[in-house]
């Protein structure tokens, strides 16, 4: 049985108190939401904070407001997120992304904030301590070499959060609070293409909430490739948000790929190709071709990287067809057994 290492635990009642605890622990403290990612990582000694700051007692982190668009507290569990009618009806892609995460038990514990700050993943890293020791560890933790690409100066571990690509596609923003104050940024700016330093969030900051603009005339969809339809991390995902004019032409579009790099990858050329066009088969096919180009999956997760890249085109096609209004339920059923 793998045991947790020793740590001190604090249970603050406010964000200000949590931020103060982080500031005082000088980089040796980590926040814990539901603990569904951090605690297994600690058991495997991938992450070894000596201080944990629990967020579950902070009520302000579970606030949901719908006055102007949608604001969701970072402490909201994934199950609570799925229960929000506004999410299901107006931000369908976000609902689909959340429904694809893990299992019901894990969604009851896992939070929005924890999902956005999820550690990057790699076959050489997501192993127990003894396994990693046997290969002399790797650059991401305790070692010097990247076993995926031995000449790589940086870690290539994969961004594996389901919500991040969808929230980038929806152009959401996040608030980060530290003892120095609050800053707000687009979700897209929260990430870096570096498997170790994969976030621009500072260690002393608490991610407090996610804000979404009103979903008027925007339609969205999320498609995820994984080995097991019941639960598994993504090895490829396509998040699509499209704003349609009354005559059906595309006013704006954002296509974002997940799990093909250390950050969510915005397929900007593909998105631009749709603007001013109708969602015809031809326009969708052209956008899907363009979208697959920036996908550079590495050989450090499930399935062959060549096939994953090829599937990027197919998954963007499915997502765009769904946004157009096609009935794609049969395809979804074939590849996924999520709540959908
Ligand atoms: C078997 C299994 C399957 C899984 N499948 C998926 C999957 O398919 N897709 C997927 O996306 N995830 C998956 N997960 C990972 C995880 O369950 C979810 O991502 C979950 O949403 C993480 O939330 P949490 O609150 O439990 O995070 P925690 O484990 O509490 O924290 C994760 C990270 O976020 C940080 N953090 C937490 N809250 C905040 C905050 N408010 N501000 C700043 N930092 C914060 C922590 O310090 C830690 O670094 C799976 C996990 C398991 C065990
Ligand atoms: S990509 Fe390389 S450095 Fe990063 S976790 Fe994998 S093996 Fe380690």
mmCIF file of C-alpha atoms and ligand atoms in Angstrom:
data_model
loop_
_atom_site.group_PDB
_atom_site.id
_atom_site.type_symbol
_atom_site.label_atom_id
_atom_site.label_comp_id
_atom_site.label_asym_id
_atom_site.label_seq_id
_atom_site.Cartn_x
_atom_site.Cartn_y
_atom_site.Cartn_z
ATOM 1 C CA UNK A 1 0.000 0.000 0.000
ATOM 2 C CA UNK A 2 1.304 3.453 -0.885
ATOM 3 C CA UNK A 3 1.233 5.862 2.024
ATOM 4 C CA UNK A 4 1.123 9.633 2.102
ATOM 5 C CA UNK A 5 4.286 11.354 3.308
ATOM 6 C CA UNK A 6 4.066 13.488 6.454
ATOM 7 C CA UNK A 7 2.637 16.982 6.047
ATOM 8 C CA UNK A 8 1.081 19.764 8.116
ATOM 9 C CA UNK A 9 -2.567 20.473 7.283
ATOM 10 C CA UNK A 10 -4.378 23.800 7.535
ATOM 11 C CA UNK A 11 -8.087 24.369 7.011
ATOM 12 C CA UNK A 12 -8.607 28.111 6.419
ATOM 13 C CA UNK A 13 -12.132 29.580 6.373
ATOM 14 C CA UNK A 14 -11.462 32.351 3.844
ATOM 15 C CA UNK A 15 -9.460 32.897 0.657
ATOM 16 C CA UNK A 16 -7.495 35.672 2.383
ATOM 17 C CA UNK A 17 -6.475 33.229 5.125
ATOM 18 C CA UNK A 18 -5.484 30.591 2.538
ATOM 19 C CA UNK A 19 -3.414 33.155 0.607
ATOM 20 C CA UNK A 20 -1.745 34.224 3.828
ATOM 21 C CA UNK A 21 -0.815 30.604 4.624
ATOM 22 C CA UNK A 22 0.682 30.180 1.130
ATOM 23 C CA UNK A 23 2.671 33.405 1.501
ATOM 24 C CA UNK A 24 4.072 32.264 4.853
ATOM 25 C CA UNK A 25 5.110 28.805 3.577
ATOM 26 C CA UNK A 26 7.509 30.170 0.944
ATOM 27 C CA UNK A 27 6.768 27.752 -1.908
ATOM 28 C CA UNK A 28 6.602 24.628 0.246
ATOM 29 C CA UNK A 29 2.807 24.630 0.580
ATOM 30 C CA UNK A 30 0.189 23.395 -1.871
ATOM 31 C CA UNK A 31 -3.545 23.898 -2.019
ATOM 32 C CA UNK A 32 -5.849 20.916 -1.952
ATOM 33 C CA UNK A 33 -9.357 21.034 -3.428
ATOM 34 C CA UNK A 34 -10.803 17.540 -3.698
ATOM 35 C CA UNK A 35 -7.337 15.976 -3.536
ATOM 36 C CA UNK A 36 -8.138 13.532 -6.365
ATOM 37 C CA UNK A 37 -4.978 14.471 -8.266
ATOM 38 C CA UNK A 38 -2.655 15.816 -5.582
ATOM 39 C CA UNK A 39 -3.026 13.040 -3.005
ATOM 40 C CA UNK A 40 -2.251 10.139 -5.395
ATOM 41 C CA UNK A 41 0.695 12.206 -6.666
ATOM 42 C CA UNK A 42 1.929 12.646 -3.102
ATOM 43 C CA UNK A 43 1.648 8.898 -2.504
ATOM 44 C CA UNK A 44 3.862 8.344 -5.537
ATOM 45 C CA UNK A 45 6.223 11.114 -4.280
ATOM 46 C CA UNK A 46 5.721 13.073 -7.505
ATOM 47 C CA UNK A 47 4.691 16.089 -5.467
ATOM 48 C CA UNK A 48 6.011 16.461 -1.935
ATOM 49 C CA UNK A 49 4.715 19.607 -0.203
ATOM 50 C CA UNK A 50 5.281 19.706 3.553
ATOM 51 C CA UNK A 51 2.216 21.923 4.064
ATOM 52 C CA UNK A 52 -1.268 21.369 2.644
ATOM 53 C CA UNK A 53 -3.872 24.123 2.670
ATOM 54 C CA UNK A 54 -7.353 22.609 2.355
ATOM 55 C CA UNK A 55 -9.954 24.672 0.480
ATOM 56 C CA UNK A 56 -13.104 22.721 1.280
ATOM 57 C CA UNK A 57 -14.047 24.884 4.285
ATOM 58 C CA UNK A 58 -14.062 28.112 2.241
ATOM 59 C CA UNK A 59 -17.656 28.865 1.325
ATOM 60 C CA UNK A 60 -16.870 31.821 -0.925
ATOM 61 C CA UNK A 61 -15.101 29.405 -3.300
ATOM 62 C CA UNK A 62 -18.360 27.619 -4.100
ATOM 63 C CA UNK A 63 -20.246 30.765 -5.132
ATOM 64 C CA UNK A 64 -22.071 30.594 -8.464
ATOM 65 C CA UNK A 65 -23.539 33.781 -9.989
ATOM 66 C CA UNK A 66 -25.509 34.229 -13.184
ATOM 67 C CA UNK A 67 -26.172 37.995 -13.142
ATOM 68 C CA UNK A 68 -23.826 38.847 -16.008
ATOM 69 C CA UNK A 69 -22.747 35.717 -17.873
ATOM 70 C CA UNK A 70 -21.654 33.025 -15.436
ATOM 71 C CA UNK A 71 -19.205 33.062 -12.528
ATOM 72 C CA UNK A 72 -18.263 29.745 -10.946
ATOM 73 C CA UNK A 73 -16.234 29.467 -7.739
ATOM 74 C CA UNK A 74 -13.080 27.352 -8.057
ATOM 75 C CA UNK A 75 -14.193 25.154 -5.145
ATOM 76 C CA UNK A 76 -17.322 24.044 -7.015
ATOM 77 C CA UNK A 77 -17.218 20.288 -7.433
ATOM 78 C CA UNK A 78 -17.518 18.831 -10.916
ATOM 79 C CA UNK A 79 -20.812 17.194 -9.896
ATOM 80 C CA UNK A 80 -22.175 20.571 -8.761
ATOM 81 C CA UNK A 81 -21.013 22.102 -12.051
ATOM 82 C CA UNK A 82 -22.851 19.397 -13.991
ATOM 83 C CA UNK A 83 -26.025 20.135 -12.016
ATOM 84 C CA UNK A 84 -26.115 23.773 -13.189
ATOM 85 C CA UNK A 85 -28.837 24.160 -15.811
ATOM 86 C CA UNK A 86 -27.143 27.280 -17.192
ATOM 87 C CA UNK A 87 -24.014 25.270 -17.933
ATOM 88 C CA UNK A 88 -25.932 22.511 -19.666
ATOM 89 C CA UNK A 89 -28.055 24.861 -21.744
ATOM 90 C CA UNK A 90 -25.741 27.760 -22.535
ATOM 91 C CA UNK A 91 -22.227 26.353 -22.289
ATOM 92 C CA UNK A 92 -22.891 22.846 -23.590
ATOM 93 C CA UNK A 93 -19.234 22.133 -24.384
ATOM 94 C CA UNK A 94 -18.277 22.883 -20.784
ATOM 95 C CA UNK A 95 -20.966 20.524 -19.532
ATOM 96 C CA UNK A 96 -19.760 17.818 -21.915
ATOM 97 C CA UNK A 97 -16.138 18.304 -20.848
ATOM 98 C CA UNK A 98 -17.055 17.990 -17.148
ATOM 99 C CA UNK A 99 -19.213 14.926 -17.850
ATOM 100 C CA UNK A 100 -16.181 13.229 -19.410
ATOM 101 C CA UNK A 101 -13.975 13.643 -16.345
ATOM 102 C CA UNK A 102 -13.128 10.575 -14.259
ATOM 103 C CA UNK A 103 -15.982 8.799 -12.426
ATOM 104 C CA UNK A 104 -19.024 9.945 -10.391
ATOM 105 C CA UNK A 105 -17.130 9.474 -7.094
ATOM 106 C CA UNK A 106 -14.179 11.504 -8.326
ATOM 107 C CA UNK A 107 -16.481 14.198 -9.714
ATOM 108 C CA UNK A 108 -18.145 14.453 -6.298
ATOM 109 C CA UNK A 109 -14.752 15.319 -4.803
ATOM 110 C CA UNK A 110 -12.839 16.954 -7.686
ATOM 111 C CA UNK A 111 -13.182 20.712 -8.129
ATOM 112 C CA UNK A 112 -13.078 23.193 -10.974
ATOM 113 C CA UNK A 113 -9.926 24.858 -9.559
ATOM 114 C CA UNK A 114 -8.166 21.521 -9.083
ATOM 115 C CA UNK A 115 -8.996 20.525 -12.638
ATOM 116 C CA UNK A 116 -7.567 23.734 -14.071
ATOM 117 C CA UNK A 117 -4.365 23.278 -12.048
ATOM 118 C CA UNK A 118 -4.074 19.535 -12.748
ATOM 119 C CA UNK A 119 -0.500 18.281 -12.962
ATOM 120 C CA UNK A 120 0.739 17.420 -16.473
ATOM 121 C CA UNK A 121 0.983 13.706 -17.242
ATOM 122 C CA UNK A 122 3.515 11.323 -18.823
ATOM 123 C CA UNK A 123 4.012 7.541 -18.940
ATOM 124 C CA UNK A 124 7.493 7.945 -17.420
ATOM 125 C CA UNK A 125 6.237 10.142 -14.575
ATOM 126 C CA UNK A 126 2.871 8.712 -13.543
ATOM 127 C CA UNK A 127 4.472 5.727 -11.850
ATOM 128 C CA UNK A 128 5.296 4.860 -8.279
ATOM 129 C CA UNK A 129 8.550 5.935 -6.650
ATOM 130 C CA UNK A 130 10.335 2.586 -7.130
ATOM 131 C CA UNK A 131 9.443 2.455 -10.847
ATOM 132 C CA UNK A 132 10.740 5.982 -11.396
ATOM 133 C CA UNK A 133 13.859 5.256 -9.353
ATOM 134 C CA UNK A 134 14.576 2.202 -11.517
ATOM 135 C CA UNK A 135 14.879 4.455 -14.600
ATOM 136 C CA UNK A 136 16.901 7.036 -12.632
ATOM 137 C CA UNK A 137 13.843 9.319 -12.458
ATOM 138 C CA UNK A 138 13.298 12.048 -15.072
ATOM 139 C CA UNK A 139 13.631 15.789 -15.444
ATOM 140 C CA UNK A 140 10.135 16.515 -14.088
ATOM 141 C CA UNK A 141 10.973 15.119 -10.662
ATOM 142 C CA UNK A 142 14.268 14.012 -9.088
ATOM 143 C CA UNK A 143 16.105 13.298 -12.390
ATOM 144 C CA UNK A 144 17.970 15.088 -15.192
ATOM 145 C CA UNK A 145 16.875 13.408 -18.439
ATOM 146 C CA UNK A 146 13.650 13.475 -20.378
ATOM 147 C CA UNK A 147 13.027 9.876 -21.436
ATOM 148 C CA UNK A 148 10.524 10.897 -24.101
ATOM 149 C CA UNK A 149 13.095 12.990 -25.984
ATOM 150 C CA UNK A 150 16.521 12.662 -24.405
ATOM 151 C CA UNK A 151 17.855 15.788 -26.126
ATOM 152 C CA UNK A 152 14.873 17.913 -25.084
ATOM 153 C CA UNK A 153 15.803 20.834 -22.821
ATOM 154 C CA UNK A 154 12.285 20.856 -21.390
ATOM 155 C CA UNK A 155 9.739 18.415 -20.074
ATOM 156 C CA UNK A 156 7.062 17.407 -22.588
ATOM 157 C CA UNK A 157 4.464 16.070 -20.134
ATOM 158 C CA UNK A 158 0.915 16.426 -21.417
ATOM 159 C CA UNK A 159 -1.784 18.876 -20.357
ATOM 160 C CA UNK A 160 -4.552 16.434 -19.408
ATOM 161 C CA UNK A 161 -7.280 18.623 -17.970
ATOM 162 C CA UNK A 162 -10.609 18.332 -19.751
ATOM 163 C CA UNK A 163 -11.955 21.720 -18.687
ATOM 164 C CA UNK A 164 -8.987 23.888 -19.707
ATOM 165 C CA UNK A 165 -9.276 23.513 -23.515
ATOM 166 C CA UNK A 166 -13.033 24.079 -23.344
ATOM 167 C CA UNK A 167 -12.689 27.162 -21.146
ATOM 168 C CA UNK A 168 -10.039 28.542 -23.519
ATOM 169 C CA UNK A 169 -12.429 27.965 -26.420
ATOM 170 C CA UNK A 170 -15.158 29.778 -24.461
ATOM 171 C CA UNK A 171 -12.710 32.655 -23.805
ATOM 172 C CA UNK A 172 -13.258 32.377 -20.046
ATOM 173 C CA UNK A 173 -11.224 34.358 -17.525
ATOM 174 C CA UNK A 174 -9.945 33.384 -14.066
ATOM 175 C CA UNK A 175 -9.249 35.310 -10.890
ATOM 176 C CA UNK A 176 -6.147 34.621 -8.839
ATOM 177 C CA UNK A 177 -5.839 35.954 -5.300
ATOM 178 C CA UNK A 178 -2.682 36.304 -3.229
ATOM 179 C CA UNK A 179 -1.718 38.332 -0.171
ATOM 180 C CA UNK A 180 -0.781 41.090 -2.678
ATOM 181 C CA UNK A 181 -4.250 41.321 -4.220
ATOM 182 C CA UNK A 182 -6.341 39.897 -7.046
ATOM 183 C CA UNK A 183 -5.434 39.587 -10.722
ATOM 184 C CA UNK A 184 -7.633 38.442 -13.559
ATOM 185 C CA UNK A 185 -6.520 36.863 -16.835
ATOM 186 C CA UNK A 186 -7.902 34.854 -19.745
ATOM 187 C CA UNK A 187 -7.724 31.105 -19.083
ATOM 188 C CA UNK A 188 -5.524 30.879 -22.200
ATOM 189 C CA UNK A 189 -2.845 32.885 -20.365
ATOM 190 C CA UNK A 190 -2.907 30.577 -17.372
ATOM 191 C CA UNK A 191 -0.832 27.958 -19.194
ATOM 192 C CA UNK A 192 2.692 27.541 -20.540
ATOM 193 C CA UNK A 193 3.963 24.939 -22.989
ATOM 194 C CA UNK A 194 6.338 23.422 -20.437
ATOM 195 C CA UNK A 195 5.564 20.157 -18.639
ATOM 196 C CA UNK A 196 7.182 21.319 -15.390
ATOM 197 C CA UNK A 197 6.261 25.012 -15.243
ATOM 198 C CA UNK A 198 2.931 24.499 -16.946
ATOM 199 C CA UNK A 199 1.107 27.385 -15.275
ATOM 200 C CA UNK A 200 1.628 31.120 -14.996
ATOM 201 C CA UNK A 201 -0.176 31.001 -11.640
ATOM 202 C CA UNK A 202 2.282 31.901 -8.891
ATOM 203 C CA UNK A 203 2.678 29.342 -6.043
ATOM 204 C CA UNK A 204 1.260 31.839 -3.545
ATOM 205 C CA UNK A 205 -1.940 32.435 -5.547
ATOM 206 C CA UNK A 206 -5.351 30.842 -5.040
ATOM 207 C CA UNK A 207 -7.449 30.396 -8.169
ATOM 208 C CA UNK A 208 -10.756 31.719 -6.882
ATOM 209 C CA UNK A 209 -13.240 31.746 -9.755
ATOM 210 C CA UNK A 210 -13.893 31.355 -13.458
ATOM 211 C CA UNK A 211 -15.915 33.945 -15.367
ATOM 212 C CA UNK A 212 -17.761 33.302 -18.631
ATOM 213 C CA UNK A 213 -19.373 35.962 -20.801
ATOM 214 C CA UNK A 214 -23.035 35.549 -21.775
ATOM 215 C CA UNK A 215 -23.385 32.629 -24.165
ATOM 216 C CA UNK A 216 -25.745 34.435 -26.602
ATOM 217 C CA UNK A 217 -25.536 32.925 -30.068
ATOM 218 C CA UNK A 218 -22.479 30.873 -29.110
ATOM 219 C CA UNK A 219 -22.652 27.116 -29.509
ATOM 220 C CA UNK A 220 -20.007 24.789 -28.141
ATOM 221 C CA UNK A 221 -19.037 21.122 -28.111
ATOM 222 C CA UNK A 222 -16.315 18.949 -26.567
ATOM 223 C CA UNK A 223 -15.022 15.650 -27.932
ATOM 224 C CA UNK A 224 -12.538 13.477 -26.086
ATOM 225 C CA UNK A 225 -10.406 10.513 -27.112
ATOM 226 C CA UNK A 226 -9.529 8.030 -24.377
ATOM 227 C CA UNK A 227 -8.999 4.291 -24.207
ATOM 228 C CA UNK A 228 -11.803 3.444 -21.775
ATOM 229 C CA UNK A 229 -15.193 4.969 -22.504
ATOM 230 C CA UNK A 230 -16.155 4.747 -18.810
ATOM 231 C CA UNK A 231 -13.273 6.826 -17.431
ATOM 232 C CA UNK A 232 -9.803 7.818 -18.545
ATOM 233 C CA UNK A 233 -7.679 10.899 -18.989
ATOM 234 C CA UNK A 234 -7.839 12.481 -22.461
ATOM 235 C CA UNK A 235 -5.143 11.570 -24.989
ATOM 236 C CA UNK A 236 -6.700 14.026 -27.409
ATOM 237 C CA UNK A 237 -9.612 16.416 -27.152
ATOM 238 C CA UNK A 238 -11.308 18.933 -29.407
ATOM 239 C CA UNK A 239 -13.058 21.933 -27.839
ATOM 240 C CA UNK A 240 -15.049 24.080 -30.222
ATOM 241 C CA UNK A 241 -17.018 27.298 -29.695
ATOM 242 C CA UNK A 242 -18.737 29.042 -32.591
ATOM 243 C CA UNK A 243 -20.820 32.239 -32.711
ATOM 244 C CA UNK A 244 -23.460 32.082 -35.424
ATOM 245 C CA UNK A 245 -25.258 34.997 -37.086
ATOM 246 C CA UNK A 246 -29.010 34.767 -37.713
ATOM 247 C CA UNK A 247 -28.356 33.608 -41.310
ATOM 248 C CA UNK A 248 -26.079 30.790 -40.104
ATOM 249 C CA UNK A 249 -22.743 32.334 -41.029
ATOM 250 C CA UNK A 250 -19.940 32.111 -38.502
ATOM 251 C CA UNK A 251 -19.222 35.435 -36.775
ATOM 252 C CA UNK A 252 -16.449 34.075 -34.541
ATOM 253 C CA UNK A 253 -14.925 30.691 -33.806
ATOM 254 C CA UNK A 254 -12.414 29.151 -31.432
ATOM 255 C CA UNK A 255 -11.043 25.634 -31.840
ATOM 256 C CA UNK A 256 -8.723 24.354 -29.108
ATOM 257 C CA UNK A 257 -7.010 20.964 -28.834
ATOM 258 C CA UNK A 258 -6.306 19.281 -25.519
ATOM 259 C CA UNK A 259 -3.697 16.637 -24.594
ATOM 260 C CA UNK A 260 -1.438 17.277 -27.593
ATOM 261 C CA UNK A 261 1.150 19.464 -25.793
ATOM 262 C CA UNK A 262 1.906 20.722 -22.284
ATOM 263 C CA UNK A 263 -0.803 23.363 -22.700
ATOM 264 C CA UNK A 264 -4.135 23.642 -24.538
ATOM 265 C CA UNK A 265 -3.315 24.371 -28.200
ATOM 266 C CA UNK A 266 -5.393 27.039 -29.962
ATOM 267 C CA UNK A 267 -5.905 26.138 -33.630
ATOM 268 C CA UNK A 268 -5.998 29.754 -34.757
ATOM 269 C CA UNK A 269 -5.776 29.218 -38.548
ATOM 270 C CA UNK A 270 -8.585 26.685 -38.399
ATOM 271 C CA UNK A 271 -10.740 29.057 -36.322
ATOM 272 C CA UNK A 272 -10.073 31.971 -38.696
ATOM 273 C CA UNK A 273 -10.958 29.833 -41.735
ATOM 274 C CA UNK A 274 -14.535 29.514 -40.469
ATOM 275 C CA UNK A 275 -15.270 33.205 -39.965
ATOM 276 C CA UNK A 276 -17.674 34.559 -42.588
ATOM 277 C CA UNK A 277 -18.492 31.066 -43.878
ATOM 278 C CA UNK A 278 -21.474 28.823 -43.278
ATOM 279 C CA UNK A 279 -20.798 25.516 -41.563
ATOM 280 C CA UNK A 280 -20.912 23.520 -44.779
ATOM 281 C CA UNK A 281 -19.249 20.098 -45.071
ATOM 282 C CA UNK A 282 -16.488 21.753 -47.084
ATOM 283 C CA UNK A 283 -15.851 24.510 -44.497
ATOM 284 C CA UNK A 284 -15.801 21.942 -41.696
ATOM 285 C CA UNK A 285 -13.423 19.664 -43.589
ATOM 286 C CA UNK A 286 -11.024 22.548 -44.308
ATOM 287 C CA UNK A 287 -11.098 23.752 -40.685
ATOM 288 C CA UNK A 288 -10.516 20.213 -39.374
ATOM 289 C CA UNK A 289 -7.483 19.773 -41.676
ATOM 290 C CA UNK A 290 -6.019 23.063 -40.470
ATOM 291 C CA UNK A 291 -6.799 22.265 -36.823
ATOM 292 C CA UNK A 292 -4.818 19.030 -36.879
ATOM 293 C CA UNK A 293 -1.648 20.815 -38.049
ATOM 294 C CA UNK A 294 -0.569 22.366 -34.714
ATOM 295 C CA UNK A 295 -1.214 19.068 -32.863
ATOM 296 C CA UNK A 296 2.187 17.637 -31.917
ATOM 297 C CA UNK A 297 1.394 14.688 -29.673
ATOM 298 C CA UNK A 298 4.433 12.970 -28.147
ATOM 299 C CA UNK A 299 5.021 9.306 -27.446
ATOM 300 C CA UNK A 300 4.364 9.615 -23.712
ATOM 301 C CA UNK A 301 0.730 8.719 -23.321
ATOM 302 C CA UNK A 302 -1.745 6.134 -24.563
ATOM 303 C CA UNK A 303 -2.139 5.238 -28.289
ATOM 304 C CA UNK A 304 0.297 5.925 -31.123
ATOM 305 C CA UNK A 305 1.129 9.565 -31.641
ATOM 306 C CA UNK A 306 0.574 9.316 -35.401
ATOM 307 C CA UNK A 307 -2.941 8.018 -34.882
ATOM 308 C CA UNK A 308 -3.708 10.633 -32.231
ATOM 309 C CA UNK A 309 -2.692 13.388 -34.650
ATOM 310 C CA UNK A 310 -4.875 11.880 -37.358
ATOM 311 C CA UNK A 311 -7.788 11.659 -34.965
ATOM 312 C CA UNK A 312 -7.491 15.390 -34.203
ATOM 313 C CA UNK A 313 -8.964 16.041 -37.650
ATOM 314 C CA UNK A 314 -11.843 13.609 -37.058
ATOM 315 C CA UNK A 315 -12.659 14.922 -33.594
ATOM 316 C CA UNK A 316 -12.742 18.548 -34.742
ATOM 317 C CA UNK A 317 -15.067 17.429 -37.555
ATOM 318 C CA UNK A 318 -17.419 15.728 -35.062
ATOM 319 C CA UNK A 319 -17.417 18.786 -32.780
ATOM 320 C CA UNK A 320 -18.161 21.203 -35.628
ATOM 321 C CA UNK A 321 -20.908 18.959 -36.979
ATOM 322 C CA UNK A 322 -22.466 18.843 -33.523
ATOM 323 C CA UNK A 323 -22.320 22.633 -33.258
ATOM 324 C CA UNK A 324 -23.997 22.834 -36.695
ATOM 325 C CA UNK A 325 -26.867 20.792 -35.306
ATOM 326 C CA UNK A 326 -26.175 17.366 -36.839
ATOM 327 C CA UNK A 327 -27.328 14.363 -34.862
ATOM 328 C CA UNK A 328 -23.984 12.868 -33.814
ATOM 329 C CA UNK A 329 -25.277 10.805 -30.908
ATOM 330 C CA UNK A 330 -24.475 7.489 -32.604
ATOM 331 C CA UNK A 331 -20.816 8.474 -33.066
ATOM 332 C CA UNK A 332 -20.648 9.690 -29.473
ATOM 333 C CA UNK A 333 -22.097 6.426 -28.206
ATOM 334 C CA UNK A 334 -19.523 4.474 -30.175
ATOM 335 C CA UNK A 335 -16.546 6.266 -28.675
ATOM 336 C CA UNK A 336 -17.758 7.325 -25.248
ATOM 337 C CA UNK A 337 -19.848 6.138 -22.363
ATOM 338 C CA UNK A 338 -19.866 9.400 -20.468
ATOM 339 C CA UNK A 339 -23.094 10.912 -19.115
ATOM 340 C CA UNK A 340 -24.007 12.104 -22.617
HETATM 341 C C1 LIG B 1 -8.779 7.562 -11.743
HETATM 342 C C2 LIG B 1 -8.755 9.032 -12.073
HETATM 343 C C3 LIG B 1 -9.239 9.453 -13.296
HETATM 344 C C4 LIG B 1 -9.212 10.809 -13.634
HETATM 345 N N1 LIG B 1 -9.693 11.199 -14.849
HETATM 346 C C5 LIG B 1 -9.640 12.507 -15.218
HETATM 347 C C6 LIG B 1 -10.091 12.916 -16.492
HETATM 348 O O1 LIG B 1 -10.572 12.118 -17.291
HETATM 349 N N2 LIG B 1 -9.983 14.228 -16.818
HETATM 350 C C7 LIG B 1 -9.458 15.152 -15.969
HETATM 351 O O2 LIG B 1 -9.410 16.334 -16.324
HETATM 352 N N3 LIG B 1 -9.051 14.795 -14.734
HETATM 353 C C8 LIG B 1 -9.129 13.497 -14.335
HETATM 354 N N4 LIG B 1 -8.690 13.119 -13.087
HETATM 355 C C9 LIG B 1 -8.044 14.114 -12.215
HETATM 356 C C10 LIG B 1 -8.939 14.786 -11.190
HETATM 357 O O3 LIG B 1 -9.852 13.891 -10.601
HETATM 358 C C11 LIG B 1 -9.723 15.982 -11.746
HETATM 359 O O4 LIG B 1 -8.923 16.721 -12.635
HETATM 360 C C12 LIG B 1 -10.208 16.895 -10.625
HETATM 361 O O5 LIG B 1 -11.020 17.919 -11.153
HETATM 362 C C13 LIG B 1 -9.071 17.533 -9.837
HETATM 363 O O6 LIG B 1 -9.664 18.386 -8.878
HETATM 364 P P1 LIG B 1 -9.271 18.292 -7.332
HETATM 365 O O7 LIG B 1 -10.046 19.349 -6.638
HETATM 366 O O8 LIG B 1 -9.433 16.916 -6.814
HETATM 367 O O9 LIG B 1 -7.730 18.660 -7.432
HETATM 368 P P2 LIG B 1 -6.624 18.497 -6.300
HETATM 369 O O10 LIG B 1 -6.062 17.124 -6.361
HETATM 370 O O11 LIG B 1 -7.130 18.984 -4.988
HETATM 371 O O12 LIG B 1 -5.554 19.540 -6.845
HETATM 372 C C14 LIG B 1 -4.954 19.415 -8.102
HETATM 373 C C15 LIG B 1 -3.947 20.550 -8.261
HETATM 374 O O13 LIG B 1 -4.613 21.794 -8.266
HETATM 375 C C16 LIG B 1 -4.140 22.641 -7.213
HETATM 376 N N5 LIG B 1 -5.324 23.384 -6.761
HETATM 377 C C17 LIG B 1 -6.500 22.852 -6.332
HETATM 378 N N6 LIG B 1 -7.395 23.840 -6.138
HETATM 379 C C18 LIG B 1 -6.767 25.005 -6.427
HETATM 380 C C19 LIG B 1 -7.149 26.376 -6.402
HETATM 381 N N7 LIG B 1 -8.386 26.770 -6.080
HETATM 382 N N8 LIG B 1 -6.229 27.315 -6.738
HETATM 383 C C20 LIG B 1 -4.975 26.948 -7.118
HETATM 384 N N9 LIG B 1 -4.557 25.676 -7.151
HETATM 385 C C21 LIG B 1 -5.444 24.719 -6.815
HETATM 386 C C22 LIG B 1 -3.517 21.705 -6.210
HETATM 387 O O14 LIG B 1 -2.535 22.354 -5.426
HETATM 388 C C23 LIG B 1 -2.939 20.648 -7.120
HETATM 389 O O15 LIG B 1 -1.731 21.110 -7.654
HETATM 390 C C24 LIG B 1 -8.716 11.764 -12.710
HETATM 391 C C25 LIG B 1 -8.236 11.325 -11.473
HETATM 392 C C26 LIG B 1 -8.242 9.985 -11.153
HETATM 393 C C27 LIG B 1 -7.726 9.550 -9.823
HETATM 394 S S1 LIG B 2 8.165 14.383 -20.733
HETATM 395 FE FE1 LIG B 2 10.222 13.776 -20.134
HETATM 396 S S2 LIG B 2 10.763 15.031 -18.352
HETATM 397 FE FE2 LIG B 2 8.570 15.197 -18.691
HETATM 398 S S3 LIG B 2 7.663 13.699 -17.340
HETATM 399 FE FE3 LIG B 2 7.962 12.685 -19.323
HETATM 400 S S4 LIG B 2 9.983 11.749 -19.246
HETATM 401 FE FE4 LIG B 2 9.820 13.183 -17.544
#
